[in-house]
Short mmCIF file of C-alpha atoms and ligand atoms in Angstrom, two decimals:
data_model
loop_
_atom_site.label_atom_id
_atom_site.label_comp_id
_atom_site.label_asym_id
_atom_site.label_seq_id
_atom_site.Cartn_x
_atom_site.Cartn_y
_atom_site.Cartn_z
CA UNK A 1 0.00 0.00 0.00
CA UNK A 2 1.24 3.49 -0.81
CA UNK A 3 1.96 5.65 2.25
CA UNK A 4 0.31 9.07 2.16
CA UNK A 5 3.55 10.77 3.31
CA UNK A 6 7.04 10.58 1.87
CA UNK A 7 9.22 8.45 4.15
CA UNK A 8 11.18 10.64 6.56
CA UNK A 9 14.41 10.04 8.41
CA UNK A 10 14.91 7.13 10.77
CA UNK A 11 14.47 7.89 14.46
CA UNK A 12 15.33 5.76 17.49
CA UNK A 13 13.57 5.90 20.84
CA UNK A 14 15.20 4.08 23.71
CA UNK A 15 13.69 3.47 27.11
CA UNK A 16 15.80 4.61 30.05
CA UNK A 17 17.53 1.96 32.19
CA UNK A 18 18.00 -1.80 31.77
CA UNK A 19 21.07 -3.96 31.33
CA UNK A 20 22.81 -6.05 28.64
CA UNK A 21 23.41 -9.79 28.70
CA UNK A 22 24.03 -12.84 26.52
CA UNK A 23 26.53 -13.50 23.74
CA UNK A 24 26.59 -11.78 20.42
CA UNK A 25 28.74 -11.22 17.37
CA UNK A 26 28.75 -7.73 15.92
CA UNK A 27 29.26 -7.33 12.13
CA UNK A 28 32.61 -7.52 10.37
CA UNK A 29 35.36 -4.94 10.60
CA UNK A 30 34.71 -1.99 8.30
CA UNK A 31 38.34 -1.02 7.73
CA UNK A 32 39.34 -4.59 6.89
CA UNK A 33 36.27 -5.10 4.66
CA UNK A 34 37.22 -2.12 2.48
CA UNK A 35 40.76 -3.36 2.12
CA UNK A 36 39.61 -6.92 1.32
CA UNK A 37 37.70 -5.63 -1.71
CA UNK A 38 40.56 -3.40 -2.85
CA UNK A 39 43.38 -5.92 -2.57
CA UNK A 40 41.24 -8.89 -3.65
CA UNK A 41 40.30 -6.97 -6.80
CA UNK A 42 43.92 -6.15 -7.68
CA UNK A 43 45.21 -9.64 -6.93
CA UNK A 44 45.89 -12.38 -9.42
CA UNK A 45 43.45 -15.25 -8.74
CA UNK A 46 40.33 -15.71 -6.67
CA UNK A 47 39.98 -14.38 -3.12
CA UNK A 48 37.33 -15.85 -0.83
CA UNK A 49 36.21 -13.59 1.99
CA UNK A 50 34.10 -14.38 5.05
CA UNK A 51 32.92 -11.98 7.73
CA UNK A 52 32.56 -9.12 5.23
CA UNK A 53 30.65 -6.12 6.59
CA UNK A 54 27.45 -5.74 4.58
CA UNK A 55 27.15 -2.08 5.58
CA UNK A 56 26.67 0.79 3.18
CA UNK A 57 30.27 2.01 3.43
CA UNK A 58 31.97 -1.25 2.49
CA UNK A 59 29.22 -1.97 -0.08
CA UNK A 60 30.09 1.39 -1.69
CA UNK A 61 33.64 0.12 -2.15
CA UNK A 62 32.34 -3.19 -3.51
CA UNK A 63 30.08 -1.43 -6.03
CA UNK A 64 32.93 0.86 -7.12
CA UNK A 65 35.11 -2.15 -7.99
CA UNK A 66 32.26 -3.84 -9.84
CA UNK A 67 31.91 -0.64 -11.86
CA UNK A 68 35.60 -0.93 -12.68
CA UNK A 69 35.06 -4.40 -14.11
CA UNK A 70 35.77 -6.72 -11.18
CA UNK A 71 33.58 -9.82 -10.91
CA UNK A 72 32.50 -10.16 -7.27
CA UNK A 73 29.91 -12.74 -6.11
CA UNK A 74 27.94 -11.99 -2.97
CA UNK A 75 27.76 -10.72 -0.38
CA UNK A 76 25.97 -13.75 0.93
CA UNK A 77 25.87 -13.77 4.71
CA UNK A 78 29.29 -12.11 4.84
CA UNK A 79 30.77 -14.34 2.12
CA UNK A 80 32.28 -12.93 -1.07
CA UNK A 81 34.18 -14.36 -3.98
CA UNK A 82 36.39 -11.80 -5.69
CA UNK A 83 37.84 -12.75 -9.05
CA UNK A 84 40.90 -10.53 -9.06
CA UNK A 85 41.86 -8.74 -12.26
CA UNK A 86 45.53 -8.17 -11.47
CA UNK A 87 47.34 -4.88 -10.95
CA UNK A 88 46.61 -3.59 -14.47
CA UNK A 89 43.14 -5.08 -14.91
CA UNK A 90 40.79 -2.33 -13.68
CA UNK A 91 38.68 -0.62 -16.35
CA UNK A 92 37.26 2.88 -16.65
CA UNK A 93 33.88 2.98 -14.87
CA UNK A 94 30.82 4.13 -16.83
CA UNK A 95 30.40 7.23 -14.62
CA UNK A 96 31.50 8.88 -11.36
CA UNK A 97 31.95 6.52 -8.43
CA UNK A 98 29.48 7.34 -5.65
CA UNK A 99 31.07 6.50 -2.31
CA UNK A 100 28.15 7.61 -0.16
CA UNK A 101 29.22 8.48 3.39
CA UNK A 102 32.52 6.59 3.27
CA UNK A 103 35.69 8.57 3.90
CA UNK A 104 37.81 5.41 3.84
CA UNK A 105 36.57 4.50 0.36
CA UNK A 106 37.31 7.94 -0.99
CA UNK A 107 40.74 8.50 0.53
CA UNK A 108 42.06 5.00 -0.17
CA UNK A 109 40.64 4.97 -3.70
CA UNK A 110 42.20 8.37 -4.44
CA UNK A 111 45.59 6.72 -3.96
CA UNK A 112 44.78 3.42 -5.60
CA UNK A 113 43.29 5.11 -8.68
CA UNK A 114 45.92 7.83 -9.06
CA UNK A 115 48.19 5.42 -10.93
CA UNK A 116 45.59 3.96 -13.34
CA UNK A 117 45.39 4.62 -17.06
CA UNK A 118 41.86 6.01 -17.06
CA UNK A 119 40.11 9.07 -15.65
CA UNK A 120 37.70 8.67 -12.77
CA UNK A 121 35.64 10.94 -10.53
CA UNK A 122 34.96 10.18 -6.87
CA UNK A 123 31.98 11.69 -5.13
CA UNK A 124 29.81 11.12 -2.07
CA UNK A 125 26.97 12.45 0.06
CA UNK A 126 26.89 15.97 1.55
CA UNK A 127 28.89 14.91 4.60
CA UNK A 128 31.63 13.18 2.59
CA UNK A 129 31.75 15.99 0.02
CA UNK A 130 32.51 18.46 2.79
CA UNK A 131 35.36 16.52 4.42
CA UNK A 132 39.02 17.51 3.89
CA UNK A 133 40.72 15.71 1.00
CA UNK A 134 43.94 17.75 0.60
CA UNK A 135 45.51 15.53 3.21
CA UNK A 136 45.65 12.88 0.45
CA UNK A 137 45.62 14.93 -2.77
CA UNK A 138 48.67 17.02 -1.80
CA UNK A 139 51.08 14.13 -1.13
CA UNK A 140 49.61 12.24 -4.10
CA UNK A 141 50.40 15.31 -6.27
CA UNK A 142 53.99 15.08 -5.00
CA UNK A 143 54.01 11.56 -6.43
CA UNK A 144 52.90 12.95 -9.80
CA UNK A 145 49.13 12.37 -9.52
CA UNK A 146 46.65 14.71 -11.21
CA UNK A 147 43.68 15.15 -8.89
CA UNK A 148 41.34 18.12 -8.87
CA UNK A 149 39.30 19.03 -5.82
CA UNK A 150 36.84 21.86 -5.16
CA UNK A 151 38.33 25.25 -4.28
CA UNK A 152 38.08 24.30 -0.61
CA UNK A 153 39.88 20.98 -1.04
CA UNK A 154 36.84 18.73 -0.94
CA UNK A 155 35.28 16.10 -3.24
CA UNK A 156 34.27 15.51 -5.97
CA UNK A 157 37.80 14.38 -6.80
CA UNK A 158 38.59 14.27 -10.51
CA UNK A 159 41.52 11.96 -11.13
CA UNK A 160 43.21 12.16 -14.54
CA UNK A 161 45.84 9.75 -15.79
CA UNK A 162 49.32 11.18 -16.25
CA UNK A 163 52.76 9.66 -16.46
CA UNK A 164 54.08 7.05 -14.10
CA UNK A 165 53.91 7.97 -10.39
CA UNK A 166 57.14 8.27 -8.42
CA UNK A 167 57.68 7.02 -4.90
CA UNK A 168 58.08 9.62 -2.15
CA UNK A 169 59.21 9.90 1.41
CA UNK A 170 56.32 11.45 3.26
CA UNK A 171 56.14 12.49 6.91
CA UNK A 172 52.44 12.72 7.73
CA UNK A 173 51.51 15.86 9.68
CA UNK A 174 48.53 14.00 11.23
CA UNK A 175 48.19 10.45 12.50
CA UNK A 176 45.92 9.09 9.76
CA UNK A 177 45.63 5.50 8.57
CA UNK A 178 43.62 6.71 5.61
CA UNK A 179 46.43 8.98 4.43
CA UNK A 180 49.06 6.30 5.06
CA UNK A 181 47.00 3.69 3.19
CA UNK A 182 46.22 6.01 0.29
CA UNK A 183 49.93 6.68 -0.28
CA UNK A 184 50.92 3.02 0.08
CA UNK A 185 48.24 2.00 -2.45
CA UNK A 186 49.49 4.68 -4.86
CA UNK A 187 52.99 3.41 -4.12
CA UNK A 188 52.07 0.00 -5.60
CA UNK A 189 51.92 1.79 -8.96
CA UNK A 190 54.91 4.09 -8.43
CA UNK A 191 58.46 3.88 -9.65
CA UNK A 192 60.81 3.27 -6.75
CA UNK A 193 60.10 3.23 -3.06
CA UNK A 194 57.26 4.95 -1.22
CA UNK A 195 57.82 5.56 2.49
CA UNK A 196 55.32 7.02 4.93
CA UNK A 197 56.21 8.07 8.48
CA UNK A 198 53.50 8.49 11.05
CA UNK A 199 53.63 10.85 14.04
CA UNK A 200 51.84 8.18 16.15
CA UNK A 201 50.81 4.57 15.40
CA UNK A 202 47.60 4.27 13.36
CA UNK A 203 45.66 1.18 12.29
CA UNK A 204 47.92 -1.07 10.24
CA UNK A 205 45.39 -3.24 8.37
CA UNK A 206 46.72 -2.16 4.96
CA UNK A 207 50.26 -3.24 5.78
CA UNK A 208 49.10 -6.53 7.29
CA UNK A 209 46.83 -7.34 4.38
CA UNK A 210 49.41 -6.41 1.74
CA UNK A 211 51.76 -8.90 3.37
CA UNK A 212 48.92 -11.45 3.43
CA UNK A 213 48.65 -11.02 -0.35
CA UNK A 214 52.38 -11.66 -0.63
CA UNK A 215 53.45 -8.04 -1.14
CA UNK A 216 56.63 -7.07 0.73
CA UNK A 217 56.14 -4.12 3.10
CA UNK A 218 58.94 -2.91 5.34
CA UNK A 219 58.18 -1.29 8.65
CA UNK A 220 60.96 0.13 10.77
CA UNK A 221 59.81 2.14 13.76
CA UNK A 222 57.20 4.60 12.61
CA UNK A 223 58.23 4.37 8.92
CA UNK A 224 56.47 2.06 6.46
CA UNK A 225 57.93 1.47 3.00
CA UNK A 226 57.12 -0.49 -0.12
CA UNK A 227 58.56 -0.75 -3.61
CA UNK A 228 56.23 -0.22 -6.59
CA UNK A 229 55.72 -2.62 -9.47
CA UNK A 230 55.01 -5.85 -7.57
CA UNK A 231 52.08 -8.22 -7.68
CA UNK A 232 49.36 -9.33 -5.27
CA UNK A 233 48.53 -13.02 -5.03
CA UNK A 234 44.99 -13.99 -4.03
CA UNK A 235 44.36 -15.41 -0.58
CA UNK A 236 41.40 -16.22 1.65
CA UNK A 237 40.35 -13.77 4.34
CA UNK A 238 38.27 -14.25 7.51
CA UNK A 239 37.34 -10.79 8.75
CA UNK A 240 36.89 -10.43 12.52
CA UNK A 241 34.00 -8.56 14.15
CA UNK A 242 34.57 -4.81 14.29
CA UNK A 243 35.94 -3.56 17.62
CA UNK A 244 34.46 -0.16 16.74
CA UNK A 245 30.98 -1.74 16.72
CA UNK A 246 31.75 -3.91 19.76
CA UNK A 247 32.66 -0.66 21.56
CA UNK A 248 29.00 0.30 21.95
CA UNK A 249 28.37 -2.91 23.87
CA UNK A 250 31.61 -2.65 25.85
CA UNK A 251 30.46 0.72 27.13
CA UNK A 252 26.79 -0.30 27.44
CA UNK A 253 27.56 -3.36 29.56
CA UNK A 254 30.07 -1.38 31.65
CA UNK A 255 27.66 1.40 32.56
CA UNK A 256 24.45 -0.65 33.01
CA UNK A 257 24.35 -2.35 36.38
CA UNK A 258 23.79 -6.12 36.27
CA UNK A 259 25.21 -6.54 32.75
CA UNK A 260 27.28 -9.53 31.64
CA UNK A 261 27.97 -9.83 27.93
CA UNK A 262 30.21 -11.93 25.71
CA UNK A 263 31.25 -10.37 22.40
CA UNK A 264 32.51 -13.05 20.04
CA UNK A 265 35.41 -13.01 17.58
CA UNK A 266 36.36 -9.34 17.96
CA UNK A 267 39.45 -7.96 16.22
CA UNK A 268 41.90 -6.74 18.88
CA UNK A 269 44.67 -5.44 16.64
CA UNK A 270 46.95 -3.37 18.93
CA UNK A 271 46.47 -0.33 16.67
CA UNK A 272 42.72 -0.49 17.39
CA UNK A 273 42.46 -1.49 21.05
CA UNK A 274 42.48 1.97 22.62
CA UNK A 275 38.85 1.58 23.67
CA UNK A 276 39.71 -1.44 25.82
CA UNK A 277 42.74 0.30 27.34
CA UNK A 278 40.81 3.48 28.11
CA UNK A 279 37.79 1.67 29.58
CA UNK A 280 40.08 -0.45 31.75
CA UNK A 281 41.82 2.72 32.97
CA UNK A 282 38.35 3.94 33.95
CA UNK A 283 37.79 0.75 35.95
CA UNK A 284 35.90 -1.40 33.41
CA UNK A 285 35.78 -5.18 33.82
CA UNK A 286 36.77 -6.51 30.38
CA UNK A 287 38.41 -9.91 29.88
CA UNK A 288 40.06 -11.08 26.66
CA UNK A 289 39.25 -14.78 26.21
CA UNK A 290 40.45 -17.33 23.70
CA UNK A 291 42.97 -15.05 21.99
CA UNK A 292 43.93 -16.27 18.53
CA UNK A 293 45.25 -15.16 15.15
CA UNK A 294 42.98 -15.01 12.10
CA UNK A 295 45.03 -14.55 8.94
CA UNK A 296 47.37 -11.99 10.43
CA UNK A 297 44.83 -10.16 12.63
CA UNK A 298 44.57 -10.89 16.39
CA UNK A 299 41.08 -11.85 17.59
CA UNK A 300 39.48 -12.60 20.99
CA UNK A 301 36.13 -13.06 22.66
CA UNK A 302 35.49 -10.14 24.99
CA UNK A 303 33.68 -10.64 28.27
CA UNK A 304 32.39 -7.45 29.83
CA UNK A 305 30.59 -7.00 33.12
CA UNK A 306 29.23 -3.82 34.66
CA UNK A 307 31.62 -1.83 36.80
CA UNK A 308 31.89 1.51 38.56
CA UNK A 309 33.74 3.78 36.17
CA UNK A 310 35.87 6.74 37.23
CA UNK A 311 36.88 9.78 35.23
CA UNK A 312 40.41 9.87 33.81
CA UNK A 313 42.69 12.08 31.78
CA UNK A 314 42.89 10.06 28.58
CA UNK A 315 46.54 9.64 27.49
CA UNK A 316 47.12 11.34 24.14
CA UNK A 317 48.89 8.25 22.76
CA UNK A 318 45.63 6.28 23.10
CA UNK A 319 43.66 8.76 20.98
CA UNK A 320 44.52 7.46 17.47
CA UNK A 321 44.01 3.90 18.75
CA UNK A 322 40.42 4.71 19.75
CA UNK A 323 39.61 7.51 17.33
CA UNK A 324 36.23 6.13 16.18
CA UNK A 325 35.16 5.16 19.69
CA UNK A 326 35.09 8.64 21.25
CA UNK A 327 31.37 9.24 20.82
CA UNK A 328 30.62 6.24 23.03
CA UNK A 329 33.62 6.90 25.31
CA UNK A 330 32.10 10.33 26.01
CA UNK A 331 28.99 8.46 27.16
CA UNK A 332 31.14 6.28 29.44
CA UNK A 333 32.66 9.48 30.85
CA UNK A 334 29.20 10.91 31.50
CA UNK A 335 28.49 7.84 33.67
CA UNK A 336 31.82 7.87 35.51
CA UNK A 337 32.62 9.33 38.88
CA UNK A 338 34.57 12.58 38.49
CA UNK A 339 35.96 14.36 35.49
CA UNK A 340 37.20 12.93 32.19
CA UNK A 341 39.50 15.02 30.04
CA UNK A 342 40.13 14.30 26.37
CA UNK A 343 42.86 16.23 24.51
CA UNK A 344 44.71 15.73 21.24
CA UNK A 345 41.54 14.58 19.48
CA UNK A 346 41.00 17.48 17.04
CA UNK A 347 40.54 14.92 14.23
CA UNK A 348 37.10 14.24 15.73
CA UNK A 349 35.99 17.58 14.29
CA UNK A 350 36.34 16.31 10.68
CA UNK A 351 34.73 12.89 10.94
CA UNK A 352 31.24 12.10 9.57
CA UNK A 353 30.15 15.04 11.76
CA UNK A 354 32.00 17.36 14.12
CA UNK A 355 31.96 14.72 16.82
CA UNK A 356 33.20 17.06 19.55
CA UNK A 357 30.45 19.64 19.04
CA UNK A 358 27.65 17.21 18.22
CA UNK A 359 28.38 15.00 21.24
CA UNK A 360 28.76 17.97 23.60
CA UNK A 361 25.45 19.44 22.35
CA UNK A 362 23.64 16.12 22.79
CA UNK A 363 25.11 15.44 26.24
CA UNK A 364 24.17 18.96 27.35
CA UNK A 365 20.62 18.34 26.11
CA UNK A 366 20.54 15.28 28.38
CA UNK A 367 21.67 17.32 31.36
CA UNK A 368 25.34 16.27 31.34
CA UNK A 369 28.03 18.88 31.97
CA UNK A 370 30.27 18.50 28.95
CA UNK A 371 32.49 21.33 27.73
CA UNK A 372 33.89 21.06 24.20
CA UNK A 373 37.45 22.27 23.65
CA UNK A 374 39.23 22.76 20.31
CA UNK A 375 40.83 19.30 20.56
CA UNK A 376 38.62 17.34 22.92
CA UNK A 377 36.16 17.62 25.77
CA UNK A 378 35.91 17.90 29.53
CA UNK A 379 33.03 15.84 30.91
CA UNK A 380 31.76 15.79 34.46
CA UNK A 381 30.26 12.41 35.30
CA UNK A 382 26.86 12.26 36.93
CA UNK A 383 23.32 11.48 35.95
CA UNK A 384 21.98 11.34 32.42
CA UNK A 385 18.47 12.63 31.81
CA UNK A 386 16.03 11.78 29.06
CA UNK A 387 15.42 13.97 26.02
CA UNK A 388 15.79 14.38 22.30
CA UNK A 389 19.16 14.57 20.55
CA UNK A 390 20.24 14.98 16.93
CA UNK A 391 22.85 12.59 15.53
CA UNK A 392 23.47 14.86 12.51
CA UNK A 393 23.40 11.80 10.31
CA UNK A 394 26.47 10.36 12.05
CA UNK A 395 26.19 6.61 12.66
CA UNK A 396 28.44 6.50 15.70
CA UNK A 397 26.68 9.46 17.37
CA UNK A 398 23.30 7.76 16.88
CA UNK A 399 24.53 4.51 18.46
CA UNK A 400 26.38 6.29 21.28
CA UNK A 401 23.23 8.10 22.41
CA UNK A 402 21.21 4.89 22.13
CA UNK A 403 23.63 3.28 24.58
CA UNK A 404 23.46 6.33 26.88
CA UNK A 405 19.81 5.46 27.52
CA UNK A 406 20.93 2.47 29.63
CA UNK A 407 21.76 5.00 32.35
CA UNK A 408 19.16 7.64 31.55
CA UNK A 409 16.40 8.54 33.97
CA UNK A 410 13.84 8.79 31.12
CA UNK A 411 13.65 7.76 27.43
CA UNK A 412 16.01 9.21 24.83
CA UNK A 413 14.97 10.00 21.28
CA UNK A 414 17.71 10.11 18.64
CA UNK A 415 17.02 11.78 15.29
CA UNK A 416 18.57 11.13 11.86
CA UNK A 417 19.69 7.53 12.36
CA UNK A 418 19.65 6.10 8.81
CA UNK A 419 23.43 6.11 8.58
CA UNK A 420 23.74 3.49 11.31
CA UNK A 421 23.54 1.19 8.29
CA UNK A 422 26.87 2.47 7.00
CA UNK A 423 28.78 0.53 9.66
CA UNK A 424 26.35 -1.51 11.73
CA UNK A 425 23.45 -3.07 9.84
CA UNK A 426 21.20 -4.89 12.31
CA UNK A 427 22.17 -2.68 15.25
CA UNK A 428 18.59 -2.32 16.49
CA UNK A 429 17.93 -6.08 16.42
CA UNK A 430 21.23 -7.03 18.03
CA UNK A 431 20.89 -4.35 20.71
CA UNK A 432 17.32 -5.46 21.39
CA UNK A 433 18.46 -9.08 21.77
CA UNK A 434 21.07 -7.94 24.29
CA UNK A 435 18.45 -6.06 26.34
CA UNK A 436 18.31 -2.47 25.04
CA UNK A 437 14.73 -1.15 24.91
CA UNK A 438 15.16 0.40 21.46
CA UNK A 439 12.52 1.10 18.79
CA UNK A 440 13.08 2.55 15.36
CA UNK A 441 10.60 4.26 13.10
CA UNK A 442 10.47 6.82 10.33
CA UNK A 443 9.62 10.45 10.96
CA UNK A 444 6.71 11.72 8.93
C1 LIG B 1 40.06 4.35 8.93
C2 LIG B 1 40.90 5.25 9.54
C3 LIG B 1 40.44 6.27 10.50
C4 LIG B 1 39.03 5.98 10.99
C5 LIG B 1 38.11 5.58 9.89
C6 LIG B 1 38.61 4.33 9.21
C7 LIG B 1 40.62 3.37 7.98
O1 LIG B 1 40.47 7.53 9.90
O2 LIG B 1 38.52 7.13 11.66
O3 LIG B 1 36.81 5.33 10.41
O4 LIG B 1 39.94 2.37 7.67
O5 LIG B 1 41.76 3.57 7.55
P1 LIG B 1 41.82 8.43 9.86
O6 LIG B 1 42.88 7.59 9.36
O7 LIG B 1 41.49 9.59 8.99
O8 LIG B 1 42.02 8.83 11.29
#
């Protein structure tokens, strides 16, 4: 039947209180899923993938490679078969590649496509088209790439073929895995060696996966180097559950009295485990069980029980290791005893939303004393009230405020939640199964 109104945005309402229990497996790692498509497509031979994240961001990458001529079967319950075309096998897509909300797709593809023999345009939604891209286009230009941005350095990115790229030595001014990965992927097509130094460790999935596909990558200290002109050989990949999605449940079970939850098969790569370290510093009860290695990525089952959290000054070196988890860590801080201080996290201002401002506004709406600073936030723990908050279309903000309801004195309504599907399809069902009193419906 036709509805009389156009469908509006998705809204969550979550009852205040409750606890989380049981065992659950959150969807596959988003960062690794993107890279599986990229490297599987460029490899020689067939790559079988399991645990692939069927979220809109990684599906945007998958669609982009299909449009460049790669034959990919699936996804079928997280399974994919990628028939790799080899390093020189991509073809010009029929039109611009639409990468939706996905910054990882755009920044990594800018590098990977800079060395191809065809022109291509990368575009996205309003949020992605307003995020900074010079951080990749400038070093790529130093390698000889021709990439046009808007006057303000944003997408659409128009990539034109030129001569052969040349390797560079690049010291990144910011700790960014997307910039590092973009340059390493361009480096595959460059003459000579490409070296990237990072000011602090960032997620190293690209380096690990390149090695898994048989491509030599040298890492000495904070400097990662590879030589262009090699080949990738297909391999099978089992992608662990995403610690960034597990983070919502780590915080939820920690703050909600009576909780006891087991999160299965979570990736605990040491460049991603800041959320565990920070929560433990705050007094959380998190155990790593059954630690194992899955194709070069460490994995464990995480047991989390409720605990009394205390405010901390978060060490700056943990920030890049937990960069996507701050929205929900701010919620943990709001439930802790005393003050939590976050510094050195200015990158949060240029994520899918300005996560410092949007989280501070939402927490204030719920009666929490949270003061945004240029590079972080100061949060005074105490009670959380009910109320209505706006996620600004940011998936992690929407889920963070849903989790906050576990400690709220009245229901919370979260607006603009459609983008939860970019990273965590099935969030509402999984959270409901664990005990969250969450409903979703469309605004009229
Ligand atoms: C990602 C790197 C991070 C992270 C993003 C995914 C990746 O961004 O915030 O969600 O897969 O490389 P930066 O490298 O820009 O910090």
